[in-house]
Short mmCIF file of C-alpha atoms in Angstrom, two decimals:
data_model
loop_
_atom_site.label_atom_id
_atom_site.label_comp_id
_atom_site.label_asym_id
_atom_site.label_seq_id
_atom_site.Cartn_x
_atom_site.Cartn_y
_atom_site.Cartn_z
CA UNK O 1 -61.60 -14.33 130.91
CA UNK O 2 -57.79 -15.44 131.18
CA UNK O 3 -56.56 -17.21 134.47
CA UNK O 4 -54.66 -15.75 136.66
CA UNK O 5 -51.62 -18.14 135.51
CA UNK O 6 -52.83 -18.46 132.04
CA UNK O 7 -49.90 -19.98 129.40
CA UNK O 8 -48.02 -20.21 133.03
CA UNK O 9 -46.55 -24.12 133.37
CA UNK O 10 -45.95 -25.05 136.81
CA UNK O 11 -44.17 -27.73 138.70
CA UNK O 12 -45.38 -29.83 141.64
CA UNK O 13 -44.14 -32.07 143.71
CA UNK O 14 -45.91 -34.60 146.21
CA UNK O 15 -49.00 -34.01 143.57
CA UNK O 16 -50.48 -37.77 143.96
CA UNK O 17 -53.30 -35.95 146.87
CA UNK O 18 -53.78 -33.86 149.63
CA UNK O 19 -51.79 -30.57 149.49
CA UNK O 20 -50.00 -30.82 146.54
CA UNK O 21 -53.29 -32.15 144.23
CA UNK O 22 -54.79 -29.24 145.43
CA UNK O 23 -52.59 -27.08 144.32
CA UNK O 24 -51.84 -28.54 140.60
CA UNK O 25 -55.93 -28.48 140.28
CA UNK O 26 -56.41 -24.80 141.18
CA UNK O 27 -53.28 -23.82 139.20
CA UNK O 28 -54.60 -25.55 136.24
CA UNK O 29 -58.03 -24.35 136.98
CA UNK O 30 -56.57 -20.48 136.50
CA UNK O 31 -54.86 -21.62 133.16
CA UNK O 32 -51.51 -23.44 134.05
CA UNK O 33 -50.27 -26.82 132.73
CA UNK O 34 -48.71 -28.92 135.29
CA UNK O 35 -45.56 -31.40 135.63
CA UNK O 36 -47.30 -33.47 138.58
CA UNK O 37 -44.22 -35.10 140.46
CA UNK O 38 -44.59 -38.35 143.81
CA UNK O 39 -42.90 -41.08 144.68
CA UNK O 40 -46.20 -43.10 144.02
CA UNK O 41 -44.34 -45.78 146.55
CA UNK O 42 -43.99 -46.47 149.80
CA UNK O 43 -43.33 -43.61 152.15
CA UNK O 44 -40.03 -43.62 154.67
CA UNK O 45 -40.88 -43.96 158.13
CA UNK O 46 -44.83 -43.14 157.86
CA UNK O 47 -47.33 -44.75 159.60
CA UNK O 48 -50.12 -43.54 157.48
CA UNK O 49 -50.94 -44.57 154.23
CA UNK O 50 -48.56 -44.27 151.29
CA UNK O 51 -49.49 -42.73 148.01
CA UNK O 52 -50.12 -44.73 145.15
CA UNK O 53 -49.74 -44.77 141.50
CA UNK O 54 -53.73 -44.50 140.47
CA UNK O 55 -53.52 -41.47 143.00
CA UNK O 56 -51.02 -39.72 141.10
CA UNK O 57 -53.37 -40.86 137.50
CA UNK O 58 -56.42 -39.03 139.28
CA UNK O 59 -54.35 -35.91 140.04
CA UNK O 60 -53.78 -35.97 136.21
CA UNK O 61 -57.43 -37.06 135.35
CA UNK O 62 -58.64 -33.72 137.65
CA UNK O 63 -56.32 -31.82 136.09
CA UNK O 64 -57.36 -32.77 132.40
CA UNK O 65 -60.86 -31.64 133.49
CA UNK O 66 -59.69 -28.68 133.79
CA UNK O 67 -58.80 -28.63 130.13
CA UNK O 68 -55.24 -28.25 130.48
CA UNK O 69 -52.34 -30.40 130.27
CA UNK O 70 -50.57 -32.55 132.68
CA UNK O 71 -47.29 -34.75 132.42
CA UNK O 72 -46.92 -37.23 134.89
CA UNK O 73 -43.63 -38.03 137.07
CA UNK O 74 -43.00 -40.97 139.12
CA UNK O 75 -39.78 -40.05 140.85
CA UNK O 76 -38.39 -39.88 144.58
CA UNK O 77 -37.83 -36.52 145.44
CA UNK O 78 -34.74 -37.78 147.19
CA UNK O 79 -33.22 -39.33 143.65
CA UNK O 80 -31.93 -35.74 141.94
CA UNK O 81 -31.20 -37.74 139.20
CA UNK O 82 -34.51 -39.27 138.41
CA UNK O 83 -36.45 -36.37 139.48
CA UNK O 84 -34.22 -34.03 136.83
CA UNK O 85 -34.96 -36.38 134.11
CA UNK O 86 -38.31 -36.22 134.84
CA UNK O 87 -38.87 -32.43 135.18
CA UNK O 88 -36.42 -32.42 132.15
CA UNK O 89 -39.03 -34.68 129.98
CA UNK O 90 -41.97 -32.60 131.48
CA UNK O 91 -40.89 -29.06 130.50
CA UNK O 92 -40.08 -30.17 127.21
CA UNK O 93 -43.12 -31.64 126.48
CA UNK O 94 -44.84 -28.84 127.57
CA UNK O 95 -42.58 -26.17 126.46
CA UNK O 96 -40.92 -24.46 129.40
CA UNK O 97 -41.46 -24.15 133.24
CA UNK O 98 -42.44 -20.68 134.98
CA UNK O 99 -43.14 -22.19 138.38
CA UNK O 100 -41.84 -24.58 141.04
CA UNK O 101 -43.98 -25.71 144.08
CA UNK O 102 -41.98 -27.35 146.03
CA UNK O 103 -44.47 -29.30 148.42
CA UNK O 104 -43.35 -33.30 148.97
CA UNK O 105 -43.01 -33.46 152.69
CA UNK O 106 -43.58 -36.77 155.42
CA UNK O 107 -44.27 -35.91 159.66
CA UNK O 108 -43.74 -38.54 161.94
CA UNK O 109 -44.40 -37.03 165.20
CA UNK O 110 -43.14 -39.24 168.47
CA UNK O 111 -41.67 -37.41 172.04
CA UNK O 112 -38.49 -36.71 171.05
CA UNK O 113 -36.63 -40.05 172.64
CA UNK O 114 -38.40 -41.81 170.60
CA UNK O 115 -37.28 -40.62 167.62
CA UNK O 116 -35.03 -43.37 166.12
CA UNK O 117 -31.78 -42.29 163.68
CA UNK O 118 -34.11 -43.73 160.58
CA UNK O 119 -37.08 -41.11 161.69
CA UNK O 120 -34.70 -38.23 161.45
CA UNK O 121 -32.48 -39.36 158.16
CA UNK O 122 -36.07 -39.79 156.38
CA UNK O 123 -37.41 -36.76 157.35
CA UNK O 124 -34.34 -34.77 156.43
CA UNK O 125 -34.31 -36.48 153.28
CA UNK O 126 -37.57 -35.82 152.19
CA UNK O 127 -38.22 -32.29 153.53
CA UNK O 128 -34.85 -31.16 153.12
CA UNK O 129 -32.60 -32.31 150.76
CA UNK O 130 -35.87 -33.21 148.69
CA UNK O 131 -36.95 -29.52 148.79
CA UNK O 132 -33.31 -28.57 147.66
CA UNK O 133 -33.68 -31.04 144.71
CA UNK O 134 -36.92 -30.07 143.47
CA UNK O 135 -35.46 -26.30 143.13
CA UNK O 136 -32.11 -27.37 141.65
CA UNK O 137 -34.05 -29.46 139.00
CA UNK O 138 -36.66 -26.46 138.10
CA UNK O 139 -34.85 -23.12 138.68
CA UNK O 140 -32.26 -23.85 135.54
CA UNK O 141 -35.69 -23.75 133.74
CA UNK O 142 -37.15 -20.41 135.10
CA UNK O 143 -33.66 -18.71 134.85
CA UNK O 144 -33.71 -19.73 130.62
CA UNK O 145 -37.05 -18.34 130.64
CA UNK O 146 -36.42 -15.57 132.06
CA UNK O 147 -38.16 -15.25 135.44
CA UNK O 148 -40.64 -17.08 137.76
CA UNK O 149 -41.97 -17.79 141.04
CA UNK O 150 -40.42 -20.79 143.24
CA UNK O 151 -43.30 -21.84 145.89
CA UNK O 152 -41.32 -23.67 149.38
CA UNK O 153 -44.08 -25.39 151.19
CA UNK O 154 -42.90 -25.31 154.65
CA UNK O 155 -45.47 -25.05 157.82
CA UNK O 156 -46.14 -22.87 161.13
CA UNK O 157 -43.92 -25.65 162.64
CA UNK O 158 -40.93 -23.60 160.42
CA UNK O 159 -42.03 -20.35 162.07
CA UNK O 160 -43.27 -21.25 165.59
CA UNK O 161 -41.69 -24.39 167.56
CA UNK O 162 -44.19 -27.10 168.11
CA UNK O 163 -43.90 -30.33 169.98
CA UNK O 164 -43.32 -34.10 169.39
CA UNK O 165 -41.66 -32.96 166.18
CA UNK O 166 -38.11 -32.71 166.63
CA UNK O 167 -37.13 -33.67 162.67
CA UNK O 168 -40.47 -31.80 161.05
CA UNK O 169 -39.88 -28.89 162.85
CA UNK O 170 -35.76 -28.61 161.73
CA UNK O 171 -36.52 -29.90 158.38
CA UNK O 172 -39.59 -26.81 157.94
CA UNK O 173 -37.00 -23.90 159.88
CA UNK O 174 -34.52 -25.29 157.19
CA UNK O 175 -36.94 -25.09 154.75
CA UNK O 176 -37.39 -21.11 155.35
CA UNK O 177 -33.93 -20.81 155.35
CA UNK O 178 -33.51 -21.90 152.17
CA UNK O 179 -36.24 -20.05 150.35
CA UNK O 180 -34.73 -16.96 151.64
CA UNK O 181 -30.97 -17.96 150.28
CA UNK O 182 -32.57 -19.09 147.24
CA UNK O 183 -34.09 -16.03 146.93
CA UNK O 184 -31.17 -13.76 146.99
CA UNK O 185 -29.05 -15.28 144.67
CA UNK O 186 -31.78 -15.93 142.09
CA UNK O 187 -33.20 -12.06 142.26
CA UNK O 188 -30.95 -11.12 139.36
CA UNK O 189 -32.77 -13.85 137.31
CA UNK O 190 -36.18 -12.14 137.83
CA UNK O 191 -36.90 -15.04 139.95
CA UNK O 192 -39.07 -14.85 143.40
CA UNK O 193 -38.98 -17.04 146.16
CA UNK O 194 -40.87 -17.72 149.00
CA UNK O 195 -42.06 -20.28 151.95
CA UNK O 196 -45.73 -21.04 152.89
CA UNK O 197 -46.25 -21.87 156.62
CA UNK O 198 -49.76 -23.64 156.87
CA UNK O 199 -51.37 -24.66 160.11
CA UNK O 200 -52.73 -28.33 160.35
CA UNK O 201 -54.22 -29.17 156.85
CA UNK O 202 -56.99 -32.39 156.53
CA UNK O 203 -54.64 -34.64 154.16
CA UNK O 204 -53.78 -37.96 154.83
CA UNK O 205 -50.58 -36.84 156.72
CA UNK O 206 -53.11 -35.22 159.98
CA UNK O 207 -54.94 -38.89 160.04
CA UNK O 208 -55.66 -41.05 163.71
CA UNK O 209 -51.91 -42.03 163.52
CA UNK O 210 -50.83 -38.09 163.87
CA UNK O 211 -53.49 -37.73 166.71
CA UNK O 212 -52.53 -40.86 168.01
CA UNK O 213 -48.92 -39.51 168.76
CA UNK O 214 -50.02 -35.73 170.17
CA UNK O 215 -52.38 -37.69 172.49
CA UNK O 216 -49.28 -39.89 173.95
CA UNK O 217 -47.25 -36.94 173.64
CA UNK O 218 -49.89 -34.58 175.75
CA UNK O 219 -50.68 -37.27 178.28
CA UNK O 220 -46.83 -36.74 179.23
CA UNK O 221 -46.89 -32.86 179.39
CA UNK O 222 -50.06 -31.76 179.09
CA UNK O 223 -48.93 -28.07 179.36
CA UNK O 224 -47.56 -28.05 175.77
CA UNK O 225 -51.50 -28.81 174.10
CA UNK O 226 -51.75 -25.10 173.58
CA UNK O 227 -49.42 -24.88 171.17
CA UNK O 228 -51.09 -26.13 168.45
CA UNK O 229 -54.15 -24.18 169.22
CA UNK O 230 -55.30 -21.92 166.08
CA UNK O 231 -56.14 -17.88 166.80
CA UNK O 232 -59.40 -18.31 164.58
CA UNK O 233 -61.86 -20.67 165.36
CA UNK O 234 -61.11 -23.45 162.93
CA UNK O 235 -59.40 -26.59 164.23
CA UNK O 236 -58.06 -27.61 160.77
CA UNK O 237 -58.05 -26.46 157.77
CA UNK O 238 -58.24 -27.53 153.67
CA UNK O 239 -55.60 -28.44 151.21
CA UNK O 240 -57.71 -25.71 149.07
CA UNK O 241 -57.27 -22.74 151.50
CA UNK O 242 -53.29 -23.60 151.04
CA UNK O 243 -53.87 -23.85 147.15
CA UNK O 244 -55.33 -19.64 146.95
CA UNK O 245 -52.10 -19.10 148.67
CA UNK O 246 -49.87 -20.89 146.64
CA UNK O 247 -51.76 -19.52 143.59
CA UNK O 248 -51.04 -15.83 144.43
CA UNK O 249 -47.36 -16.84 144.86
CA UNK O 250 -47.51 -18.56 141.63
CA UNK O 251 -49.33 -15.20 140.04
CA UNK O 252 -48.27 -11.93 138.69
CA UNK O 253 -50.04 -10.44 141.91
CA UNK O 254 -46.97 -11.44 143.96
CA UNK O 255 -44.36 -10.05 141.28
CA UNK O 256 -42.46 -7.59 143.98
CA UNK O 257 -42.77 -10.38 146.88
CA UNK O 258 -39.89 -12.68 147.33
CA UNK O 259 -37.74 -14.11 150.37
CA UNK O 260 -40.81 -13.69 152.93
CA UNK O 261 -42.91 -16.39 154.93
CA UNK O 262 -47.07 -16.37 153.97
CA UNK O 263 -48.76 -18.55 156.76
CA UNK O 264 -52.05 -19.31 156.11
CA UNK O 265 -52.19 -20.37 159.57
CA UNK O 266 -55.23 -19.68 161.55
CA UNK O 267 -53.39 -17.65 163.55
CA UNK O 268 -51.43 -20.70 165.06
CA UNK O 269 -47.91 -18.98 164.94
CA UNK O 270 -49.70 -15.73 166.99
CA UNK O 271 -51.26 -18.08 169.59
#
């Protein structure tokens, strides 16, 4: 039985773990091949851990398993140069590109005086003008081929306000924004785009130093704790449960949808 992206390649960035190794394993799982894109290197700003270079070789390994093909990019999202190259070497190796996930992203909550000039420029940098790169080195490729799907990973913190994250929450309303003006100007080229708005997903990102933060954050206004609060009774969820979405973006069953918001979100955004 064919995949539901069989003969489908797909790009991915932020693919060492969490989110984004999710979502180049269940691709490839429903018959993709996969240009798996991270900085492999230290992290701006973070305060969790960083990913690494063997992470990135598992996300291959799992994908391989799979029994389709992945290349392997080490490249800075922020760097449109090296990140071109790189997406450049991929779909020729593997013969085209039909899909673009767009998922690199770093949070670094704090109350919103403590956010220092360096927390803001990284998280820009990353979310933003990474995001931006990632499409304007893939969508050249979907436009020669014809057509294709171009997956924004943004959050509910792009549709819903949520505190302690001043630079998150611009850089994932900016995020929207741009799949929608991506979207319009890329319609003639039989290419769809769209934003995914998950709630809190159990990656590395939502770790004791993320908790660590809300908690300080709460103990000052302790009125604002309901506004992370899922709708459904689930307190987090999986990088997998983002992955189904992502796949039906990434599939022919999504062919007429393109400049909306999907939010796998618990119900967070309702709440």
């Amino acid at each position: 039985m064919a995949g539901r992206v069989a003969s489908k390649i797909a790009l991915i960035t932020g693919a060492a773990r969490g989110q984004g190794r999710a979502d180049a394993v269940r691709l490839a799982q429903e018959g993709a091949d996969v240009i798996v894109v991270d900085t492999a290197a230290t992290l701006p700003s973070v305060t969790y851990a960083s990913p690494t270079l063997a992470d990135l070789d598992e996300t291959v390994s799992l994908v391989e398993k799979t029994g389709r093909r992945a290349v392997r990019v080490q490249a800075d999202v922020r760097d449109l140069a090296a990140l071109r190259a790189g997406v450049d070497a991929g779909v020729a190796e593997l013969g085209g590109l039909d899909i673009v996930v767009a998922n690199a992203g770093i949070c670094v909550p704090a109350p919103w005086d403590d956010v220092t000039e360096e927390i803001f420029d990284d998280t820009i940098g990353v979310n933003v003008r990474g995001v931006w790169n990632t499409v304007m080195a893939g969508a050249p490729h979907l436009v020669e081929r014809g057509g294709g799907s171009i997956i924004l990973i943004s959050s509910a913190a792009g549709m819903k306000v949520q505190p302690f994250l001043v630079p998150y929450t611009t850089s994932k309303w900016a995020v929207r924004g741009m799949a929608k003006a991506f979207a319009t100007e890329l319609a003639r080229h039989n290419i769809r785009v769209n934003s995914v708005h998950p709630t809190g997903v159990n990656t590395g990102m939502t770790g004791e130093g993320l908790q660590a933060a809300f908690a300080k954050g709460f103990e000052r206004d302790p009125k604002l704790a309901g506004m992370l609060t899922n709708l459904l009774p689930v307190v987090i969820t999986e990088p997998e449960d983002v992955a189904d979405t992502v796949l039906f973006l990434a599939s022919d069953e999504s062919k007429y949808v393109t400049a909306h918001e999907l939010a796998p979100d618990a119900g967070v955004t309702e709440f």
